Every structure is written in C-alpha cells, then in structure tokens.
C-alpha cells in the first residue's frame, strides 16, 4: 500500500459492513479481491470489455475494474460469493450448473452477475434479448449457447414456473 | 447400477466455480508475497543502449529491479521443445530478459518486484531505457526477401526452418485435366483465454524447494523446462496448476516471465506473484496461425481429386516458442488432403522469424489451417468443373469400407463413416429448398449462401515413438494412478491437466462405471507435479483419448488385483470370478459375492491375502497410444450478406461430429459449441494486425473482435458414433473439432453467397469492409 | 492496469465541484460514472492530480419536463435515460441512443454529462441530441451559459467546456406535434462504439410532407456532425424512397471521414450513407 492520501471507505459487501483505508486509485475489483479476499470476482481485461469483474453495486450490474473503491463508499456490493452458496444457490447459479453454462469458469462469476442484472431489468427476455443483454461479457469457452439457455432457464424459474417454459428456453 | 458413461452428468467442477470458490493462479495468496511487473519493449526491433533502474530501485516499496544483465550466467534461455526432423531448425536463444536486442513489441526488458502491485506498476514508469531502433519486419514473406532486416545472426534470411514431406506429385499434376491454384492468407489470431497468464512462486529455504503456481496446460512440461532453464533439479521444483481459466494452446509454452518469477522468488527468498494484464496478453502471450499458403489441387474434369501440394510460409515470430515449430509443420503438413481419397500430396513449409510475438498452438493448431485450405480448395475445384460442392465431396470422401486408410503422408486414418455424417447433417438443413430460396433472393438483390466442411482431423497423438520421429522433445503417453483407499473411496491421479474441459466429471464417470461405485466416491487429482509423478498435460484433444485410456487401463489393473483377492475370499479361482456392478461373484453364482468395498478393506487389512498378493489396492498405467485418432464430421453454415454494408450474419449452423462414443453428451456439446464460435471468430471477426513499425494495432478488446453472444444464431449439433479401434474407450477427441470445421464452413458459405459476383476467394477475416469492397469492385467493373 | 496516484474529493453540491475545480482547473477532473475517464487513467493516458466525484450531487441527477423541454441532469445514467417514459415517448431517438450505448453494465454507470464532456467522436448520444436540437447548460465561475450540442463537440476528445466549468444539464425541446425521431447504429464489433450512428428527427404535416428535419451522424465521421444538406433535401416533400436516397447521399457527401489501419474513410462514408437511408426509412409508416 502506498501510504499517500488514503481515505476511508465503508461498504456493505455481501451484507457485511466493511471499513477499510484505501488509496483513491484503488479499483473496486482490487478492493474486493486483495483487501477483502473475495477472489470470485475476476479481472479479464483492462478496457471494460470482458465483464468478468461484474458485480452488483446497489443492485445494478457494474464492471468493478472501472469503478474506484472510493466511488462505492457507503454503497452495497454483491459479489458472486454473496449471490448464493452451496445449499442456497441463486436460480442463476443453479441454471448455469444445470445447463452447462460454464467451462473454465473464469468469466462465469461476471457473466452470472450480468445475467442477474439483466433479469432485473427484463425478467422475461427472449433468447435474442439475452444475447443482447450479454453484450458486456466475453466468454471464450462456451460459444454462449449454453449460457443463453441457462439465463432463459433462470428467468423461467424466477418467474415461478416449474421448468424452462418461458419464451426463450425452448427456442 | 445405471451406467454414467453416455449420460449428461452435471459437472463436478461447477460447484466451486459458480460460487466464487474457484482457485485460479491469481487467487493464490501467500503471506509476505511481493508483486512483479515486467517492463516490455515498445519497439519491434531495437538495440538496447542503456537501462537506468536507479530511480525505480529507489522508490519506497520496490524490492528489486532485474535486467537481462543481472541474470547473465544465472538463468538460461528458453528453448523450443519441437524440432521437426530434417528441417535445419535454428535454435536461437530467447533470453528471459533482453540483453542487447529486443525483437518484438512486448519482449521483456526489465522486471520490478515490489511490496505492492500498484507500486510495481509505478516503478515501471521510472525505468529509463535508451533504445536505438532498428528496421523491423512483421510479414514472413517480406522477412525472407533480400535486404530484409535480419533478426538472428544464426538464421540467414530469417529462415527458422524448412521442412518438406510427401510424395512426388509432379507426374500427377502434369497430367491432370484440372489444376486449381489458390493462395490463402491464414491470419494471425490471439488466443485470449479469459484468464490472463499468471505465476506465483514460493521458495522454501528449509527444504530448498521451489513451488510455482502457474497458468499452464501441462505442469510437468513446465517443470521440465523450468528445471533446465533455472538449473533446479526437478525433485526440488513443484508446479501447480490450480484452476486454469482456459488455454486454447496459449498456456502450453514456457514463457520468460514465468521463469523470472520463479527465479526471483528464490533470489529474494520471498513469494513473488505476477499476473499479466490483457494488454500484455496481446503482446506477450503466443499467437496462433499466421501462414501464407500456396495451394494446388489436381483432379479430373468429372470430379475425382488426384493430388494436392502445398507451399506454406509460417510466421514463427521473433523466437521459437515451446511447441511453435511443430504446429505449421507436423500438425499441418501431414493432413492437407483432408477427408478425401488422394493418391499424392506434398507439403513444403518455411518457418520464418519476424519482429512479432512468437506463435504457437492455438485451438486446433495446424489442423484448422490444413482443413481450411482443403475445404476451400474442394469448393474452388467444384466451381471450376461446374459441379455442386456437395457432389464433389460425395465423390471423393473416403468410404466406410476404406478404413484404415493410409494417406499420402503415411498417416493411418483409424476408422470413419464420413458419408453417414454428411447424410445426417443434410437431414438438418433443406438443401434443395435453400438453393431455390437463394436464387429467388438473388433476383431481389439479397445474398445468402451455404457452405460445407466435411473434415477429418487428428487427435491423441502417439505413440511416443512417433513423437521422437516428428521431433517433439517429449513423450505422448499419459499416466494414471488409481488409488483405492481402505474405505473404498477412489482417488485418480492423472497427468492430463484439464482447464475447463470437465474431465473431473468425465474421468469420474469412467471410473465409477468401471468400478460400479457411486461417482461421489471418485475424485480426480490433476495439475500438481508433487501429487502426480509425471504426465504430459492437456492439449490436442488428447485428454480423454490418451489420459482416459490410461485411467481405464489402471482401473482394469485395480480390478484384476481385487479379483484375485475376491477369489481368495470366495474360495474360487480368479478366472472363475466375474466383476459386475461393483460386485465380485463366481460365474453364474449370485448368492456368494464380495462387494468392491469388502475386497478393498481386505486388501488393506491384509489378514488373509492370497499367496503373492501385496497389501493395498492401487495401480498405475502409463498408456502409450498405438496410433492417432481421427475425429470427423460435417458442418454446414448458412449466411446472409448485407449488400449495402458487406456485413455477414450466420443465420443457421449445423454440426454433426463423430468423436467416437460420447462419455458426456452435455460436455461434448459444449466443446463443440465453443469450438465453432472460435472458428467462426477466425472466419469473420478476429485478426491481429501489425503496422509497418511492428506495433500491434489490434492490441485490446476495443480493436480485436472477440466473438460475442449477439453475433450468433443457435447452433444445432448431432453425432454419429464410429469408435476408434486404437484405444480402450474408442473415443477420438472433441476439443478442437468445432474450431477446425467451422472456419471453412462459414467462409465457403460466404463465397457461395458471393458467387453471383464472380468472386472466387477472399481472405479471412471476412470483415464487412472487405466483403463490401469486393462486391463494390465487381459492380464498378460492370 | 492501474491508474497513477491522485487525490479524491466527493462533492455534495455543484458549488463544491465548482469551488474545487477552480483551485486547480488543469490538474482536476470531474468523475461521475467514470466510464470514459477511468479507462484512460488505467492506461495512463490521463493522470489528473485530483478527481472530483460529482456522482452524488443530487441537483445534477434526474429528468423532468420544464417549459417545453425535457431537462436531463448531467449525472443521469444511460439506463435511466433509456427507460424514462417521457423520453421514450417524446424523444425516441434519445431513448434509443441511450439504450444502445456500450452494454448493460456501462449503461448502469455512465452518465449523459460524462459522455458529452468526454466527446468521443463515436459516442452515441451526440447524434441523437443534435438531431433533437438539444442544448447544454454549463456552470462556471462566472455563472451559467448554454451551448448547442454541436458547439460542445469541437474535435475528438475536445469540447466547448473550459477546464473550470461543469456541464450541469441537457435541455431537449419537446418536438412539435407530428414529429418523430429515430436512432440507428452500426456498432464496432469489438468496442461497441458507433461506426455509424444516425439520428433523424422530422416533423410531418398531416399529409406527410416534411416541415422540419434534422439529421446527425456519429461514429462515421471525424466528429459527430449535422448533415444539413440532407435536411434540406428532406424538407418540403413526403419521405419518398427517392428523397431518402438523395438525402443519404447528401449526408455522406457532407461528412468528413478519415481512415485508419482497420477501416477506410471510403467505407465509413458508405456506412454513413446506408445508415442515414435506413434511419430515415424507419420513420416512414
């Protein structure tokens, strides 16, 4: 840590209040990974293109490599660790598992957080809308097809349906 | 017990990966770790006149700054590990930090180690390097020309290797009724796994052991190379690949920065971590493809293919990467005849040094290049003789009764039913209707096309004798140790090193079925040289083919030992005991039995073992394949071309692949999807571009187009199943088929769409501007 | 990728921001969403001494209707702009442009003021705002002034803002009855920025003749520009295919296009023509 001009930030991360002293230039992604040890949030690029670092900031999907920790002061952050854990998976996590929405798993936390953000804004997306909604993420493994299926499945489950009967799931 | 093999078992890897508990190299955190950053050359070719590190070294928090001079005599150079025979390959030294000359943008010049990553980054800006720039050359054919800048004193004309293979084609070509000629540009691609490369190293002075956590596809190869470069004996060196976030070939090579981190950890007696950022990945991680190919195809006027010859110029980059020389030669030149009966064929390859990032394997590695040219040539041939490309394929594809088929280069294709795959794919499109619609749309000024790719590729390379014959400085076998614990739980130690392919699941399926035990009783251990004695890693679609075969063989050995113990327990002779669904019983007698768990505990208690049987239940296998495997299939792409903008949309995509028996259809489908999208990436979107000074113009995700979700339609997949006779599971490999098949399918489809314009060929990537310009040129001429 | 060091202050009011900015105008940068500035700072192409965070200045946030205009606070994020019922209904081109910026995550974070102050020549909003005759209100040490959006976009990454000024709001006049507007975009496949982003706003009399037209193009040209020649072509007649084609040609002729290593000027001009044609066509019933 460079000891010049640190500032205090207070953040609610996955429901827990964290108070840390940080350099203003510290990226939120590094704050989560290096200060809080929440390494589920990954960094895949430098230019806000890949979305691997996506977290929820006050409920909205944002790229944490392009947010300063100080900008998130007094806000709530949800990372993949806070989305759900074994025994209590979020429907998006469950759907990614069920539909093989991941291979290497590196982009996956960011993709899932983006999907959560997408479903908040559009709870019943068509498969085309899912593909558009995932424009802010890059996955090199899956070819996206199973990710699209997983998001459709999650949408259906979250809408309270038993199976993937929503518009996109069977397309 | 129901069989797991062949069913879509959900992945065991996923539980940790979807909850944020994956453990990637950059996630490794060690007490007191320092952070490294590498200063990289901004010039493609330059002499280093001086390096002043004093200001950086003086910064609070900077631990040490290394330059090439500091390492002279302490660290060796990074060698290539593939030396194709009779290729006059030039082994040029690649220093881990440049000493006198930098040869590509990204070549390492200095390394900073600091207490904090932000300080390490700041310190880079304080290092002052004085360069004298030299003329640079990035194109391989220009590099071979007279007067071109010379990269290495030992490689005149920048020729790194010259390799020829095949038989005499002169007579066939002289007498052929039709000879089609075409030059192809196989553009340079950037692998871009989503996880950047990283290394974390820790030295324990008490035991004199160095541990390196590394983003690698092959930890044992890395250990071998690091051992040689650092002069550390292998038994004091441990390489651990925890979760690896994709590789696609780019994590095969041993890189200078990895060596540096390992060196610094020991030098400083302190853990050191380095993680590349994406910008560094673009410049300092190996690239793929980058060939020019001059191709001639001979045939008869009625559509019989007679021979192919290929002259290829491969861009090796500034140095020879670990597997770099093998990719454009062995993995390419031996299979340029594709899936077609062809009496003669030859390949000639020049590997050339240029002032660019070194090239190495990239998903498919050589086989996509070979498949692209033969599949394009078949279409061009069909066009020349006025036949439907489908008919030419039907006529020349090997028939099921022709296997094993020895191709003109001596490869023995194991098994196949190419026509069945083609037929199945044709059931998934309506070809005649498409042709009608195409004609109707064309009359309205709209352009759609259909393209075929009836491919074959080679996977699971081996036996190791062949490795020697083709100059690969390693073995091609794979190891497996199956350890049954007293409780009956099983650990499987594999030398393969999966990094997204899901073998923790598929290997477990194999073992659980074979032993008749629940899948949860099986754990797969991989990616750690201290836990797995030796292995060769994951690449070339070899993991299930060779690694799976090793596991299957080792499990058989466990069963054989258990059978002897069971026979002793059941008081019958071992040959009378059968093992079914986890239970040993005398043939035909079901009321006297010993379960696998009961036998296991007896093996460990050893109170009453048969004569000559040692306690414990564990077996190893070192499986050396008897031949390559040859997956094949048919892919069909349909595209539309926007006449005003040149933009290509893939509107439908059908893939029928034959990778032998499918262990897990869900995982196989995922491999196929991912491969197809990557291959379409080459066809339509991706391409590294250097400017005249050797600067990478496409150096970020802002400029280099990675395939995105919205570019694609739904992909439809299906399979035929033709087992390979060459391994106990019959599998052929599926990790690369999509990438290999899809590129030519899509390019053929676009050329089909443009056929009305009289455009024969356009080089990839088929960007909107390129397509528009080609159409425009024709319209201007008319 | 790590930015160089800087100091940081969070403004609670516009006055805070103006006062702090005045202390060191050259060395300070305003930040709201940060999606234009932070990438530059990470690449160390920008290294301000101080960041002044205006994301929480409530007087800069929000969308309201006021004396015949929709007034948008500079700190309003793209998501809110794209989804706002009044904007969607009365200024469809603006809602569409905001909805096509970057991606979902970027739209959650990026602000209209940030985008305009950064003046990327491929940004989406300038085209829509020019077509809709928007102006910006700028606060500075001497008080407030207004500029047309065209005057804001001086050159790539150069705006009409002085270093000690703050863009506080955007005013978009509510178009007259019979007006319609649209934004069409051909995104760069990698960056998502517009290779051609065309906004067209027209007012039609009941019989269909065009009484007012504004055509603006972003991405294709060196800077976002109004295609006034195209507007002239459109005014006075119905939107016939011939008129539309002629207007598209005029727009392509009007722009200044530059090529680079990855795309030629000629192709950019073509994209401009095609998208102007398609955008105007999209306004025909």
mmCIF file of C-alpha atoms in Angstrom, chain C residues 114-245:
data_model
loop_
_atom_site.group_PDB
_atom_site.id
_atom_site.type_symbol
_atom_site.label_atom_id
_atom_site.label_comp_id
_atom_site.label_asym_id
_atom_site.label_seq_id
_atom_site.Cartn_x
_atom_site.Cartn_y
_atom_site.Cartn_z
ATOM 1 C CA UNK C 114 -19.774 12.322 -18.729
ATOM 2 C CA UNK C 115 -20.320 11.161 -22.265
ATOM 3 C CA UNK C 116 -20.718 14.685 -23.629
ATOM 4 C CA UNK C 117 -17.771 16.035 -21.637
ATOM 5 C CA UNK C 118 -15.526 13.268 -22.929
ATOM 6 C CA UNK C 119 -16.524 13.938 -26.562
ATOM 7 C CA UNK C 120 -15.616 10.612 -28.013
ATOM 8 C CA UNK C 121 -16.314 11.004 -31.726
ATOM 9 C CA UNK C 122 -18.029 7.613 -31.774
ATOM 10 C CA UNK C 123 -20.307 8.175 -28.814
ATOM 11 C CA UNK C 124 -23.994 7.619 -29.432
ATOM 12 C CA UNK C 125 -25.627 10.492 -27.612
ATOM 13 C CA UNK C 126 -24.292 13.437 -29.637
ATOM 14 C CA UNK C 127 -26.093 12.311 -32.772
ATOM 15 C CA UNK C 128 -29.425 11.942 -31.024
ATOM 16 C CA UNK C 129 -29.019 15.222 -29.157
ATOM 17 C CA UNK C 130 -28.026 17.112 -32.296
ATOM 18 C CA UNK C 131 -30.985 15.722 -34.200
ATOM 19 C CA UNK C 132 -33.245 16.776 -31.348
ATOM 20 C CA UNK C 133 -31.743 20.297 -31.195
ATOM 21 C CA UNK C 134 -30.536 19.886 -27.650
ATOM 22 C CA UNK C 135 -28.508 22.426 -25.730
ATOM 23 C CA UNK C 136 -26.349 22.035 -22.674
ATOM 24 C CA UNK C 137 -26.225 24.269 -19.612
ATOM 25 C CA UNK C 138 -22.747 24.867 -18.316
ATOM 26 C CA UNK C 139 -21.855 26.272 -14.939
ATOM 27 C CA UNK C 140 -18.606 28.092 -14.325
ATOM 28 C CA UNK C 141 -17.053 30.666 -12.032
ATOM 29 C CA UNK C 142 -18.902 33.418 -13.916
ATOM 30 C CA UNK C 143 -22.281 31.734 -13.757
ATOM 31 C CA UNK C 144 -24.190 29.663 -16.261
ATOM 32 C CA UNK C 145 -24.132 29.662 -20.039
ATOM 33 C CA UNK C 146 -25.669 27.491 -22.725
ATOM 34 C CA UNK C 147 -24.248 25.840 -25.809
ATOM 35 C CA UNK C 148 -25.809 23.876 -28.613
ATOM 36 C CA UNK C 149 -24.608 20.269 -28.562
ATOM 37 C CA UNK C 150 -22.949 20.925 -31.933
ATOM 38 C CA UNK C 151 -20.817 23.572 -30.241
ATOM 39 C CA UNK C 152 -19.869 21.152 -27.478
ATOM 40 C CA UNK C 153 -18.305 18.697 -29.922
ATOM 41 C CA UNK C 154 -15.302 20.697 -31.043
ATOM 42 C CA UNK C 155 -12.955 17.902 -32.054
ATOM 43 C CA UNK C 156 -12.282 14.342 -30.960
ATOM 44 C CA UNK C 157 -11.998 14.455 -27.161
ATOM 45 C CA UNK C 158 -12.169 18.252 -27.223
ATOM 46 C CA UNK C 159 -15.274 20.057 -26.006
ATOM 47 C CA UNK C 160 -16.519 23.569 -25.617
ATOM 48 C CA UNK C 161 -16.099 23.231 -21.843
ATOM 49 C CA UNK C 162 -13.440 25.253 -20.093
ATOM 50 C CA UNK C 163 -11.386 23.361 -17.509
ATOM 51 C CA UNK C 164 -13.156 25.152 -14.664
ATOM 52 C CA UNK C 165 -16.664 24.528 -15.951
ATOM 53 C CA UNK C 166 -19.193 21.852 -15.197
ATOM 54 C CA UNK C 167 -21.808 20.571 -17.605
ATOM 55 C CA UNK C 168 -24.913 20.611 -15.448
ATOM 56 C CA UNK C 169 -27.854 19.655 -17.619
ATOM 57 C CA UNK C 170 -29.044 18.939 -21.104
ATOM 58 C CA UNK C 171 -32.174 20.547 -22.475
ATOM 59 C CA UNK C 172 -34.064 18.868 -25.246
ATOM 60 C CA UNK C 173 -37.003 20.794 -26.681
ATOM 61 C CA UNK C 174 -40.108 18.684 -26.960
ATOM 62 C CA UNK C 175 -40.752 18.326 -30.687
ATOM 63 C CA UNK C 176 -43.895 19.765 -32.231
ATOM 64 C CA UNK C 177 -46.916 17.595 -32.921
ATOM 65 C CA UNK C 178 -46.349 15.338 -35.916
ATOM 66 C CA UNK C 179 -42.712 14.813 -35.087
ATOM 67 C CA UNK C 180 -40.900 11.509 -34.994
ATOM 68 C CA UNK C 181 -37.318 10.524 -34.449
ATOM 69 C CA UNK C 182 -35.079 7.505 -34.576
ATOM 70 C CA UNK C 183 -31.526 6.424 -33.855
ATOM 71 C CA UNK C 184 -29.906 3.577 -35.797
ATOM 72 C CA UNK C 185 -26.488 2.237 -35.038
ATOM 73 C CA UNK C 186 -23.888 0.024 -36.609
ATOM 74 C CA UNK C 187 -21.650 -0.798 -33.653
ATOM 75 C CA UNK C 188 -17.960 -1.576 -33.863
ATOM 76 C CA UNK C 189 -17.969 -5.325 -33.299
ATOM 77 C CA UNK C 190 -15.236 -5.124 -30.663
ATOM 78 C CA UNK C 191 -15.649 -1.839 -28.826
ATOM 79 C CA UNK C 192 -19.377 -1.360 -29.242
ATOM 80 C CA UNK C 193 -18.839 2.287 -30.197
ATOM 81 C CA UNK C 194 -20.744 3.521 -33.224
ATOM 82 C CA UNK C 195 -19.116 3.015 -36.600
ATOM 83 C CA UNK C 196 -22.174 4.768 -37.869
ATOM 84 C CA UNK C 197 -24.818 6.123 -35.576
ATOM 85 C CA UNK C 198 -27.527 8.101 -37.263
ATOM 86 C CA UNK C 199 -30.260 10.076 -35.615
ATOM 87 C CA UNK C 200 -33.035 11.634 -37.623
ATOM 88 C CA UNK C 201 -35.840 13.824 -36.366
ATOM 89 C CA UNK C 202 -38.562 15.076 -38.651
ATOM 90 C CA UNK C 203 -41.822 16.920 -38.318
ATOM 91 C CA UNK C 204 -44.509 15.953 -40.796
ATOM 92 C CA UNK C 205 -47.637 17.839 -41.696
ATOM 93 C CA UNK C 206 -50.799 15.711 -41.752
ATOM 94 C CA UNK C 207 -50.428 14.972 -45.461
ATOM 95 C CA UNK C 208 -46.955 13.665 -44.847
ATOM 96 C CA UNK C 209 -44.799 16.473 -46.143
ATOM 97 C CA UNK C 210 -41.709 17.210 -44.074
ATOM 98 C CA UNK C 211 -41.759 20.609 -42.459
ATOM 99 C CA UNK C 212 -38.638 20.224 -40.332
ATOM 100 C CA UNK C 213 -35.792 17.764 -40.398
ATOM 101 C CA UNK C 214 -32.555 17.274 -38.551
ATOM 102 C CA UNK C 215 -30.055 14.551 -39.427
ATOM 103 C CA UNK C 216 -26.986 13.893 -37.303
ATOM 104 C CA UNK C 217 -24.269 11.299 -37.628
ATOM 105 C CA UNK C 218 -21.816 9.990 -35.077
ATOM 106 C CA UNK C 219 -19.007 7.489 -35.416
ATOM 107 C CA UNK C 220 -18.586 7.540 -39.153
ATOM 108 C CA UNK C 221 -17.053 10.974 -39.352
ATOM 109 C CA UNK C 222 -14.097 12.598 -37.677
ATOM 110 C CA UNK C 223 -16.532 14.286 -35.302
ATOM 111 C CA UNK C 224 -20.271 13.920 -34.898
ATOM 112 C CA UNK C 225 -21.916 16.203 -37.404
ATOM 113 C CA UNK C 226 -25.226 17.571 -38.604
ATOM 114 C CA UNK C 227 -25.963 16.681 -42.204
ATOM 115 C CA UNK C 228 -27.689 19.928 -43.086
ATOM 116 C CA UNK C 229 -27.615 19.207 -46.814
ATOM 117 C CA UNK C 230 -29.574 16.061 -46.181
ATOM 118 C CA UNK C 231 -32.071 18.015 -44.083
ATOM 119 C CA UNK C 232 -32.590 20.475 -46.921
ATOM 120 C CA UNK C 233 -33.291 17.607 -49.295
ATOM 121 C CA UNK C 234 -35.954 16.214 -46.994
ATOM 122 C CA UNK C 235 -37.871 19.397 -46.259
ATOM 123 C CA UNK C 236 -40.909 20.155 -48.363
ATOM 124 C CA UNK C 237 -41.812 16.737 -49.683
ATOM 125 C CA UNK C 238 -43.000 13.383 -48.382
ATOM 126 C CA UNK C 239 -40.443 10.806 -47.350
ATOM 127 C CA UNK C 240 -40.283 9.045 -50.679
ATOM 128 C CA UNK C 241 -37.593 6.450 -51.397
ATOM 129 C CA UNK C 242 -36.019 8.792 -53.921
ATOM 130 C CA UNK C 243 -35.875 11.669 -51.444
ATOM 131 C CA UNK C 244 -34.479 9.412 -48.777
ATOM 132 C CA UNK C 245 -31.769 8.097 -51.083
#
